[in-house]
Short mmCIF file of C-alpha atoms and ligand atoms in Angstrom, two decimals:
data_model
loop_
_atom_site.label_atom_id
_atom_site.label_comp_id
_atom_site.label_asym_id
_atom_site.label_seq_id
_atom_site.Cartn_x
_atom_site.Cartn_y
_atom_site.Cartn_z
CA UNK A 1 37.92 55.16 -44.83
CA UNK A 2 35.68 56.71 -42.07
CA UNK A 3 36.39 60.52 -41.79
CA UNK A 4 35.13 62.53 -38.38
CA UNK A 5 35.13 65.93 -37.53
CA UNK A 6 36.14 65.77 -33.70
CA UNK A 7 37.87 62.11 -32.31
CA UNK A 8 37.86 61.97 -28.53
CA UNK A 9 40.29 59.35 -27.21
CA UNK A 10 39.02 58.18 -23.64
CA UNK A 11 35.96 58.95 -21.73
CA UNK A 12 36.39 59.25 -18.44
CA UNK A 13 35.05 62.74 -16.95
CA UNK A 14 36.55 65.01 -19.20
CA UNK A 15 35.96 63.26 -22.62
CA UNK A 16 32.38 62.36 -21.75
CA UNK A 17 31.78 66.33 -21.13
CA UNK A 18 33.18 67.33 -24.31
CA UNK A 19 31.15 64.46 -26.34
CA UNK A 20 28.13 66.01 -24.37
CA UNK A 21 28.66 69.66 -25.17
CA UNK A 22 29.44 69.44 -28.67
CA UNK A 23 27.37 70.69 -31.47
CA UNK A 24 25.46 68.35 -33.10
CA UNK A 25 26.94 69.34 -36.19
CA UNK A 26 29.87 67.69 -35.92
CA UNK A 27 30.41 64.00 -36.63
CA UNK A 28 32.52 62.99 -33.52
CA UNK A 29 33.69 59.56 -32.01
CA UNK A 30 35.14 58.63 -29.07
CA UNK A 31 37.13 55.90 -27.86
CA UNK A 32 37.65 54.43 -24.53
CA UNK A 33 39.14 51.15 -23.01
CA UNK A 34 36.35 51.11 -20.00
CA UNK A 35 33.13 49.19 -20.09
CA UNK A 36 30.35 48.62 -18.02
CA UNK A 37 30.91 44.93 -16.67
CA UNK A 38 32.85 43.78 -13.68
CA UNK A 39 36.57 42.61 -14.44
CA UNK A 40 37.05 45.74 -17.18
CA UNK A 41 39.24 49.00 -16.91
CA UNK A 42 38.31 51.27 -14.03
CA UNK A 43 39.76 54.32 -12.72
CA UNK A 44 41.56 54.19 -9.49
CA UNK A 45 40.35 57.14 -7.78
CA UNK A 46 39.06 58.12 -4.34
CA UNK A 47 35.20 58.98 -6.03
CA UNK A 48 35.43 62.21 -3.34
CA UNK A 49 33.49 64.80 -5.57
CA UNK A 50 34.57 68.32 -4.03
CA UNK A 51 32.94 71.79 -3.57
CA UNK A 52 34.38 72.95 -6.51
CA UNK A 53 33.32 69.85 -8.84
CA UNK A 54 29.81 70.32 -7.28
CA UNK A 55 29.39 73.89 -8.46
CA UNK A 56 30.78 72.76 -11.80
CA UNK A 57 27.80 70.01 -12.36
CA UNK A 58 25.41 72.17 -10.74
CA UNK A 59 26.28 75.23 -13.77
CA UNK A 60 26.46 72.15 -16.10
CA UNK A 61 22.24 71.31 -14.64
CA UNK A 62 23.45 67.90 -13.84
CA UNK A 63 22.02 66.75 -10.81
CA UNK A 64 23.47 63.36 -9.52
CA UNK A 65 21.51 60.59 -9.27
CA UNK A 66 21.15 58.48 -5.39
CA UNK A 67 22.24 55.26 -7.44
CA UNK A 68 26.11 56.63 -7.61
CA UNK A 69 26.15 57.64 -3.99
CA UNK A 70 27.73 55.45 -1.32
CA UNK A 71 27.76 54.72 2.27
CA UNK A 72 28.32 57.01 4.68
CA UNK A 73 28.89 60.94 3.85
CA UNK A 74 31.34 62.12 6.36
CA UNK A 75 31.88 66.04 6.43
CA UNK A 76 35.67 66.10 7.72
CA UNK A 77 39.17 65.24 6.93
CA UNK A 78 41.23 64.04 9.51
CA UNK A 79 44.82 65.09 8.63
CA UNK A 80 47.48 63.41 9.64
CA UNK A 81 51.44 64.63 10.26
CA UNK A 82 52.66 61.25 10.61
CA UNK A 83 56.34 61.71 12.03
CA UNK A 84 55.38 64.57 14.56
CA UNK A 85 51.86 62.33 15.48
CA UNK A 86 50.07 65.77 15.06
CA UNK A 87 46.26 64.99 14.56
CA UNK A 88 43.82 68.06 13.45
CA UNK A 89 40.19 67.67 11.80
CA UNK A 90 39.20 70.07 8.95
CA UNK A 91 35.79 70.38 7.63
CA UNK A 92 34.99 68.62 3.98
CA UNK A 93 31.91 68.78 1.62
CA UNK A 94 33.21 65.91 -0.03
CA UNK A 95 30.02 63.70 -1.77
CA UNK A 96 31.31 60.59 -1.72
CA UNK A 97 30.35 57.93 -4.79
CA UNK A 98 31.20 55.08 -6.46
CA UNK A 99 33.70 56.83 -9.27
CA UNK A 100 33.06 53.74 -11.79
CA UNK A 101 29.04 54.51 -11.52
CA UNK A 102 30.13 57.94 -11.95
CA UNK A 103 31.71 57.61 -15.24
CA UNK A 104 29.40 55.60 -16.76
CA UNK A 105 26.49 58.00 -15.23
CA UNK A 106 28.45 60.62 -17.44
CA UNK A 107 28.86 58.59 -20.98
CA UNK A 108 25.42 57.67 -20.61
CA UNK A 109 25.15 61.56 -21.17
CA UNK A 110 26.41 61.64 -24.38
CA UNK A 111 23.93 62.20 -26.98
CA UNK A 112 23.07 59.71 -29.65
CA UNK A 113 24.84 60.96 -32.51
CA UNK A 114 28.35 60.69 -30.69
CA UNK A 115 30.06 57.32 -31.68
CA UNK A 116 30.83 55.85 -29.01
CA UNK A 117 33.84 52.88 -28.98
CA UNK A 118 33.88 51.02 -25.34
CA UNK A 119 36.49 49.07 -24.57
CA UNK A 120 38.55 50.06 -27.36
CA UNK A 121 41.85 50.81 -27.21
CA UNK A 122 43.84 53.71 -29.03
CA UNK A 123 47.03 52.23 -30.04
CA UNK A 124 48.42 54.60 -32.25
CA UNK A 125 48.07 58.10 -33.62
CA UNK A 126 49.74 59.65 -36.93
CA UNK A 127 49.33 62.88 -38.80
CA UNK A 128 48.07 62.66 -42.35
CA UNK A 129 46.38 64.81 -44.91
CA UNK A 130 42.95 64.45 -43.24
CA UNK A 131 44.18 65.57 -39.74
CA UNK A 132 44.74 62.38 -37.79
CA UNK A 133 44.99 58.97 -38.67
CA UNK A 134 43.82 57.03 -35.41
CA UNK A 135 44.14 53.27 -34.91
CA UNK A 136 42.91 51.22 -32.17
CA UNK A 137 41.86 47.74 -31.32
CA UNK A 138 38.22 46.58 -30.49
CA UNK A 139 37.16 42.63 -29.91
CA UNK A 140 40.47 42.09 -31.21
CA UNK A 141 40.15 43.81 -34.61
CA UNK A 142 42.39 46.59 -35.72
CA UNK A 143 40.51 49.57 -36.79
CA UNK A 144 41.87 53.30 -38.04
CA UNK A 145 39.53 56.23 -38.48
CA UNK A 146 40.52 59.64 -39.85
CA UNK A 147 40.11 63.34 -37.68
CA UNK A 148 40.05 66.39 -38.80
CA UNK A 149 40.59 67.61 -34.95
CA UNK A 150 42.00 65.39 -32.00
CA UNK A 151 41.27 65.66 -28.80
CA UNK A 152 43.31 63.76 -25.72
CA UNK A 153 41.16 63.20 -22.45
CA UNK A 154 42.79 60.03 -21.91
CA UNK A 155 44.05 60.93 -18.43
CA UNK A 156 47.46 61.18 -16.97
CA UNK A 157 49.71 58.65 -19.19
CA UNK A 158 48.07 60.21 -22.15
CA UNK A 159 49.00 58.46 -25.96
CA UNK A 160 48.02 61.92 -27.30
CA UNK A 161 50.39 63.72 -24.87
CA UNK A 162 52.65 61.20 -25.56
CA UNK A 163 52.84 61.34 -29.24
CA UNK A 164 52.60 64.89 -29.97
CA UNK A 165 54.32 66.64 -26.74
CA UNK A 166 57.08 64.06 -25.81
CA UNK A 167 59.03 67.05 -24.45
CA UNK A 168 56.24 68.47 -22.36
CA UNK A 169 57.16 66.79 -19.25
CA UNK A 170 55.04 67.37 -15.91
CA UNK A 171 55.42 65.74 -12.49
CA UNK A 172 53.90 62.47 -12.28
CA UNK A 173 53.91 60.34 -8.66
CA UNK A 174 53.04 56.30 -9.03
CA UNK A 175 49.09 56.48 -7.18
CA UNK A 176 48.76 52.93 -5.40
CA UNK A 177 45.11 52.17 -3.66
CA UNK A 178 43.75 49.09 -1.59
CA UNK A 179 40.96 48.25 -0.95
CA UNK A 180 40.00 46.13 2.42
CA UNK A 181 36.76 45.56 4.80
CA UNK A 182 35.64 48.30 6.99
CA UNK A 183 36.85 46.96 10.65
CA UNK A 184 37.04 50.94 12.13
CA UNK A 185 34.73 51.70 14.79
CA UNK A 186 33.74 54.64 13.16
CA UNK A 187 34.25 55.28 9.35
CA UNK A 188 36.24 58.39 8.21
CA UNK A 189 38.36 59.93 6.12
CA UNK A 190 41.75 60.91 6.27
CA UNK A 191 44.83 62.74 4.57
CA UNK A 192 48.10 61.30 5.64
CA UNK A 193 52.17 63.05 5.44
CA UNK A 194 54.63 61.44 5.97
CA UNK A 195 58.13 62.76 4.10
CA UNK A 196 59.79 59.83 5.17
CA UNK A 197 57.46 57.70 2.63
CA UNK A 198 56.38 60.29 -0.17
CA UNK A 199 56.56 63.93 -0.74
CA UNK A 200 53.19 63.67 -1.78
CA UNK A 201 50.17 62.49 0.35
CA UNK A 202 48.37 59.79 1.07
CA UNK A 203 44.46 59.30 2.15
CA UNK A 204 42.12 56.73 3.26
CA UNK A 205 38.46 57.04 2.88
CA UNK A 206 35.64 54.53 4.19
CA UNK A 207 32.92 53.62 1.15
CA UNK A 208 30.17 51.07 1.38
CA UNK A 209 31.92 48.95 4.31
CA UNK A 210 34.72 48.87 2.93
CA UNK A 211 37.98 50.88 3.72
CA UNK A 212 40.36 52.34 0.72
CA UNK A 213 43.69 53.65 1.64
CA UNK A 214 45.91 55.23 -1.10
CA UNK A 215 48.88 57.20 -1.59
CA UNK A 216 50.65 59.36 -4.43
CA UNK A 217 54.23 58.15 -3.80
CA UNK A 218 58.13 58.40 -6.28
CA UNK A 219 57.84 55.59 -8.77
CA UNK A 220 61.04 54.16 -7.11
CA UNK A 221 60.36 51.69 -4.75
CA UNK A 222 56.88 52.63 -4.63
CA UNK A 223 55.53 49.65 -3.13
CA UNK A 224 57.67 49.70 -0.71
CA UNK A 225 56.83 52.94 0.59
CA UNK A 226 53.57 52.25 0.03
CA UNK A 227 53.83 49.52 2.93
CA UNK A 228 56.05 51.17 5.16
CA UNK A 229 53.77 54.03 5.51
CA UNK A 230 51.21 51.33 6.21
CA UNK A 231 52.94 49.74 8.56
CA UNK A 232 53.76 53.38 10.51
CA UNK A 233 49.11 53.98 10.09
CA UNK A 234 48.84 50.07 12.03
CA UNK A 235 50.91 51.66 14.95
CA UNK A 236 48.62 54.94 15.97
CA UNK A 237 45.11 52.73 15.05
CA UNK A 238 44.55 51.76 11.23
CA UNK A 239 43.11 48.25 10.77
CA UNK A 240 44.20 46.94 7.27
CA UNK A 241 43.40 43.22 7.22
CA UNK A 242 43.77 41.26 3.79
CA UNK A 243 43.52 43.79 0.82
CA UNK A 244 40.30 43.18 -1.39
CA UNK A 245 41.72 44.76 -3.92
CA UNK A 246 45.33 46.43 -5.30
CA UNK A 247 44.81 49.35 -7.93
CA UNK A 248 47.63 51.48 -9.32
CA UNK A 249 48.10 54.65 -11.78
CA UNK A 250 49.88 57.00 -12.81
CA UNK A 251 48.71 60.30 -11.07
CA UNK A 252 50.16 63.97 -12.19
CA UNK A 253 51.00 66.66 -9.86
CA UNK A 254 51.47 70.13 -11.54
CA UNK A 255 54.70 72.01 -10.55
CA UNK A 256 55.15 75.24 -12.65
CA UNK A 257 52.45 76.96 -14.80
CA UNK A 258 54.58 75.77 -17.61
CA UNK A 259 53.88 71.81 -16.92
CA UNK A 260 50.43 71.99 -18.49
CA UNK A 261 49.39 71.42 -22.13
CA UNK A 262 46.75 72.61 -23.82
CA UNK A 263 47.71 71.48 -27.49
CA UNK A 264 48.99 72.60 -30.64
CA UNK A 265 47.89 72.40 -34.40
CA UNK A 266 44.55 71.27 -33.97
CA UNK A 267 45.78 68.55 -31.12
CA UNK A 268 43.50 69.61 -27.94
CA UNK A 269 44.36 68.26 -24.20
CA UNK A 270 41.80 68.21 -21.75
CA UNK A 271 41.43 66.77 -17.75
CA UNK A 272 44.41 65.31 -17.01
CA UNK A 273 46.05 64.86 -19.98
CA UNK A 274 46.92 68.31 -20.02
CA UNK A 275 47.94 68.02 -16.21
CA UNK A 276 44.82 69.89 -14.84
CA UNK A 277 45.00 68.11 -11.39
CA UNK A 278 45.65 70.05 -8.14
CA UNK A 279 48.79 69.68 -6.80
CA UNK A 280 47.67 70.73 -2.84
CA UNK A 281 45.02 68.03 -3.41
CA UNK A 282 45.24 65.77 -6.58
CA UNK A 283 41.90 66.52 -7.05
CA UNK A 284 41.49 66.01 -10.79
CA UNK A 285 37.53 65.82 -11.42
CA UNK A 286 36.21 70.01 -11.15
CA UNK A 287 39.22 70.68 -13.38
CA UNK A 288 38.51 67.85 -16.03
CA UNK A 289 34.68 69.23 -16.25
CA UNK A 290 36.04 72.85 -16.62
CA UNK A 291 38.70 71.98 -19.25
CA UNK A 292 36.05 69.79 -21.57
CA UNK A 293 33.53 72.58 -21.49
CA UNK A 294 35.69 75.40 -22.38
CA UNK A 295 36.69 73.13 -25.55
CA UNK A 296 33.11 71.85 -26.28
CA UNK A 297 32.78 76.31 -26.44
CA UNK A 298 35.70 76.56 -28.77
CA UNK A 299 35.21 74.21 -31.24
CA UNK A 300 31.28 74.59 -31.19
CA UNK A 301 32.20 78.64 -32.26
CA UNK A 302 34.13 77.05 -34.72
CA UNK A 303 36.26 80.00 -35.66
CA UNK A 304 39.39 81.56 -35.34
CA UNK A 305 43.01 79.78 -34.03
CA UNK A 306 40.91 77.59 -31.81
CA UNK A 307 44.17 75.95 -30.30
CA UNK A 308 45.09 79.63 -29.13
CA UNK A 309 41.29 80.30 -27.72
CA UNK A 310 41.21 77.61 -25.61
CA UNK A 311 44.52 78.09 -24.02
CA UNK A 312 43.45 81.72 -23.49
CA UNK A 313 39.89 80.06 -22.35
CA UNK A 314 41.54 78.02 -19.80
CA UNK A 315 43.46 81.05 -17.95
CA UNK A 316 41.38 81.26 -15.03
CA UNK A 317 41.73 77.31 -14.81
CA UNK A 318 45.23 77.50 -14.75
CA UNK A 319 45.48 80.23 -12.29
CA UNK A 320 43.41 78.69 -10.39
CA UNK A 321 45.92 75.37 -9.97
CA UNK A 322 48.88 78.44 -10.14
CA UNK A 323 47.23 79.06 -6.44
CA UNK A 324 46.81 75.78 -5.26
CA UNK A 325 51.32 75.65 -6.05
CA UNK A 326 51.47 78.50 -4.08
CA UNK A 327 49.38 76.36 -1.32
CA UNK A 328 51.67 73.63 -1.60
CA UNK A 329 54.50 74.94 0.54
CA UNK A 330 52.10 74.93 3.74
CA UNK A 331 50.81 71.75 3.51
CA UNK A 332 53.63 69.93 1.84
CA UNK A 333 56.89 71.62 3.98
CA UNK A 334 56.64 69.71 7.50
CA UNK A 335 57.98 73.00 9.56
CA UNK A 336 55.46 75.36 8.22
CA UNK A 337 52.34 72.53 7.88
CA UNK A 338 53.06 71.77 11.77
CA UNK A 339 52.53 75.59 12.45
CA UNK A 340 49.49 75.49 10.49
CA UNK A 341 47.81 72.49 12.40
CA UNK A 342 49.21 73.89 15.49
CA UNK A 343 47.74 77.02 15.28
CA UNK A 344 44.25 75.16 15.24
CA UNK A 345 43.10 77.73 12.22
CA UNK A 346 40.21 76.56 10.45
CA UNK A 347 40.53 73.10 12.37
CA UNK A 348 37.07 71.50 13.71
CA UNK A 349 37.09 70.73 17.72
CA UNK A 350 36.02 67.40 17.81
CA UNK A 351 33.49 66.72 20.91
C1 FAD B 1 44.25 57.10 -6.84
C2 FAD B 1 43.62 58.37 -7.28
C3 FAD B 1 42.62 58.94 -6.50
C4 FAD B 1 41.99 60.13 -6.93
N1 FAD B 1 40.96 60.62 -6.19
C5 FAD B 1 40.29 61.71 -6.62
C6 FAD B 1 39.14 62.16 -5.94
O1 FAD B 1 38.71 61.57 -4.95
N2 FAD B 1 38.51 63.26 -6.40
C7 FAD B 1 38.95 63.93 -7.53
O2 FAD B 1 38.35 64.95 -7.91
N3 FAD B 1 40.04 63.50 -8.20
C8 FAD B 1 40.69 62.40 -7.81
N4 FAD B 1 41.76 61.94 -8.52
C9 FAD B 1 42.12 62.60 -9.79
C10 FAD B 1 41.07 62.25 -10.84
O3 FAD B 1 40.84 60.86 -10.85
C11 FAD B 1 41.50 62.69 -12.24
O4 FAD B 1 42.04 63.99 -12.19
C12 FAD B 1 40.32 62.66 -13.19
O5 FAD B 1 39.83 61.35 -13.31
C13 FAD B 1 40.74 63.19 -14.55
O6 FAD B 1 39.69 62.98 -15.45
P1 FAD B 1 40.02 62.77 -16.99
O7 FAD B 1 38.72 62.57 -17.67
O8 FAD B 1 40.92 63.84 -17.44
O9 FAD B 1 40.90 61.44 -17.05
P2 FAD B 1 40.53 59.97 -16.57
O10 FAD B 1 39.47 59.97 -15.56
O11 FAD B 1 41.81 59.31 -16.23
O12 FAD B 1 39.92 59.30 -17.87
C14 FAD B 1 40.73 58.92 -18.93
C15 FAD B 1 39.95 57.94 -19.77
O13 FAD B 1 40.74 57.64 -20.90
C16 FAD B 1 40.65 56.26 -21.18
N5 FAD B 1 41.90 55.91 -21.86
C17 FAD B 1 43.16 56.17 -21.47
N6 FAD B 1 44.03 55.74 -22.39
C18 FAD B 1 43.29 55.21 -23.40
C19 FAD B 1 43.61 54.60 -24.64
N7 FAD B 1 44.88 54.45 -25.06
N8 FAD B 1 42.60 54.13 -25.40
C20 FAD B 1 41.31 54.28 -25.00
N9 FAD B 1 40.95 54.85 -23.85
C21 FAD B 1 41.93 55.31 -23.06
C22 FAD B 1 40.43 55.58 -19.84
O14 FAD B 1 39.63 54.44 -20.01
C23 FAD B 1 39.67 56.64 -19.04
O15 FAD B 1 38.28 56.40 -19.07
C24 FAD B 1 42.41 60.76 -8.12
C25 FAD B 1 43.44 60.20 -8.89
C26 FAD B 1 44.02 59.01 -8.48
C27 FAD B 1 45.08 58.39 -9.34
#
């Protein structure tokens, strides 16, 4: 029986920052169903690092290597109010990269002593005497380590969520992303509402010559909407063509404060899993590198209810996204959105 101090299930942004940050002291493994070659598990995501993400590796002394950046860096987001046709530009400092490259940029981070499980898959979890019993599949063995502490950065349909907080529901929108040639004169990016489709949003961004559009939209009928709204883009200028590629994941969208989950009894929830994610933006990444270091602090003091300091730890993060709800209503609510893009506030006067 192999017995760890820390076991981090997945290893996307937030995991890989905790298995970075943690004191060597520990004996920690992590587990994650990605892996480097083509064909594996990857992320669907839009790779659009913002401001706020930026500042976060730049505190973190992480500068990003050229090899994860794509083609072309465009500095504006052309937003969209589909059934009124209203068109404004807003300035961006989006970096735009390839979000696979990314996350394996940040496991390769990780220092030696971490054990690290690629494309491994936790199946289940159970309490036992030790802490954790976790059990998970790898080149089609079954495998079960023990944990003294368990931590959940496996994203938005979380197993550790899941397991432990079944009745710690948050808002969660079906994301659905394709991926076609570039055929647009000029590339760009875009945020698209449309009510009719999705109370969410939906976005298209140009990378490497190729064009991904995407949308956050009800799991029912979700494809459908997904191509109605595409259908409504072909009529005022978006050139689709034959998809490359069809991705699709669950994405979370906070509502209340009281949607987020930190953990309980020595279960931890960072990134996603504890529904970190902005709800004006879905941008997930600056609050899935905030979340993992304020753990890697916690546990690396090692003392006191550590469950209760990093809930307390990650107030600011949480009133932070409390904000971003408050946002919501002007960007989300069609009357008061079309007053804001009216009004031209803030909007870039394109030449
Ligand atoms: C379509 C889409 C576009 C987005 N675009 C952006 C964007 O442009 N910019 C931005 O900032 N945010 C974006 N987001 C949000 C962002 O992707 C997430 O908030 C962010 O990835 C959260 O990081 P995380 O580490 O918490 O979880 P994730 O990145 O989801 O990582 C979870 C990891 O857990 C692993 N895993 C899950 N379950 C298991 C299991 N059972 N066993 C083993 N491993 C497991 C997965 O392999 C994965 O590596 C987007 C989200 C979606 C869905």
């Amino acid at each position: 029986m192999e017995f760890y101090d820390v076991a981090i299930i997945g290893l996307g942004p937030a995991g890989s920052i905790l298995a970075r940050f943690l004191d060597s002291r520990y004996r920690v493994i992590a587990i994650d169903k990605k892996c480097g070659e083509e064909g594996g598990f990857q992320k669907p995501c839009g790779g659009l690092i913002s401001s706020e993400a930026q500042k976060v590796l730049a505190s973190f002394d992480l500068p990003l290597p050229k090899e994860l950046l794509v083609d072309p860096q465009i500095f504006a987001v052309k937003t969209i109010d589909l059934k009124s046709r209203l068109i404004q530009h807003y300035q961006r400092c989006y970096i735009n990269l390839d979000r696979h490259k990314f996350d394996l940029w940040l496991e390769s981070l990780i220092p030696s002593g971490v054990e690290i499980h690629s494309h491994a898959v936790c199946k289940q979890i159970k309490r036992d005497k030790s802490g954790f019993a976790v059990t998970y599949s790898e080149n089609g063995d079954i495998d079960t380590i023990h944990a003294k502490y368990l931590v959940g950065a496996d994203g938005a349909n979380s197993l550790v969520r899941r397991t432990f907080f079944p009745n710690k529901k948050i808002r969660q929108y079906l994301a659905i992303q394709q991926w076609f040639t570039e055929t647009h004169q000029n590339p760009f990016y875009s945020c698209i509402f449309d009510p009719e489709t999705t109370d969410c949003c939906a976005w298209s961004i140009s990378k490497d010559r190729q064009f991904i559009y995407g949308g956050a939209f009800p799991a029912k009928h979700a494809k459908e909407r997904f191509e109605r709204q595409k259908q409504k883009l072909e009529k005022i200028g978006f050139r689709f063509g034959k998809p490359l590629k069809t991705e699709a994941c669950l994405v979370l969208r906070p509502f209340a404060p009281w949607e987020f989950c930190c953990g309980e009894d020595n279960v931890f929830l960072i990134g996603e899993a504890a529904g970190f994610v902005s709800p004006s933006s879905l941008e997930g990444i600056s609050s899935a590198l905030v979340s993992a270091k304020g753990l890697s602090s916690v546990l690396n003091s090692g003392s006191g209810n550590l469950n209760r300091r990093y809930w307390v730890g990650t107030m600011g993060l949480r009133m932070k996204l409390f904000l971003k709800m408050l946002k919501c209503p002007f960007m989300y609510r069609p009357f008061l959105r079309r007053l804001v893009m009216k009004s031209g506030l803030q909007s870039i006067k394109m030449k």
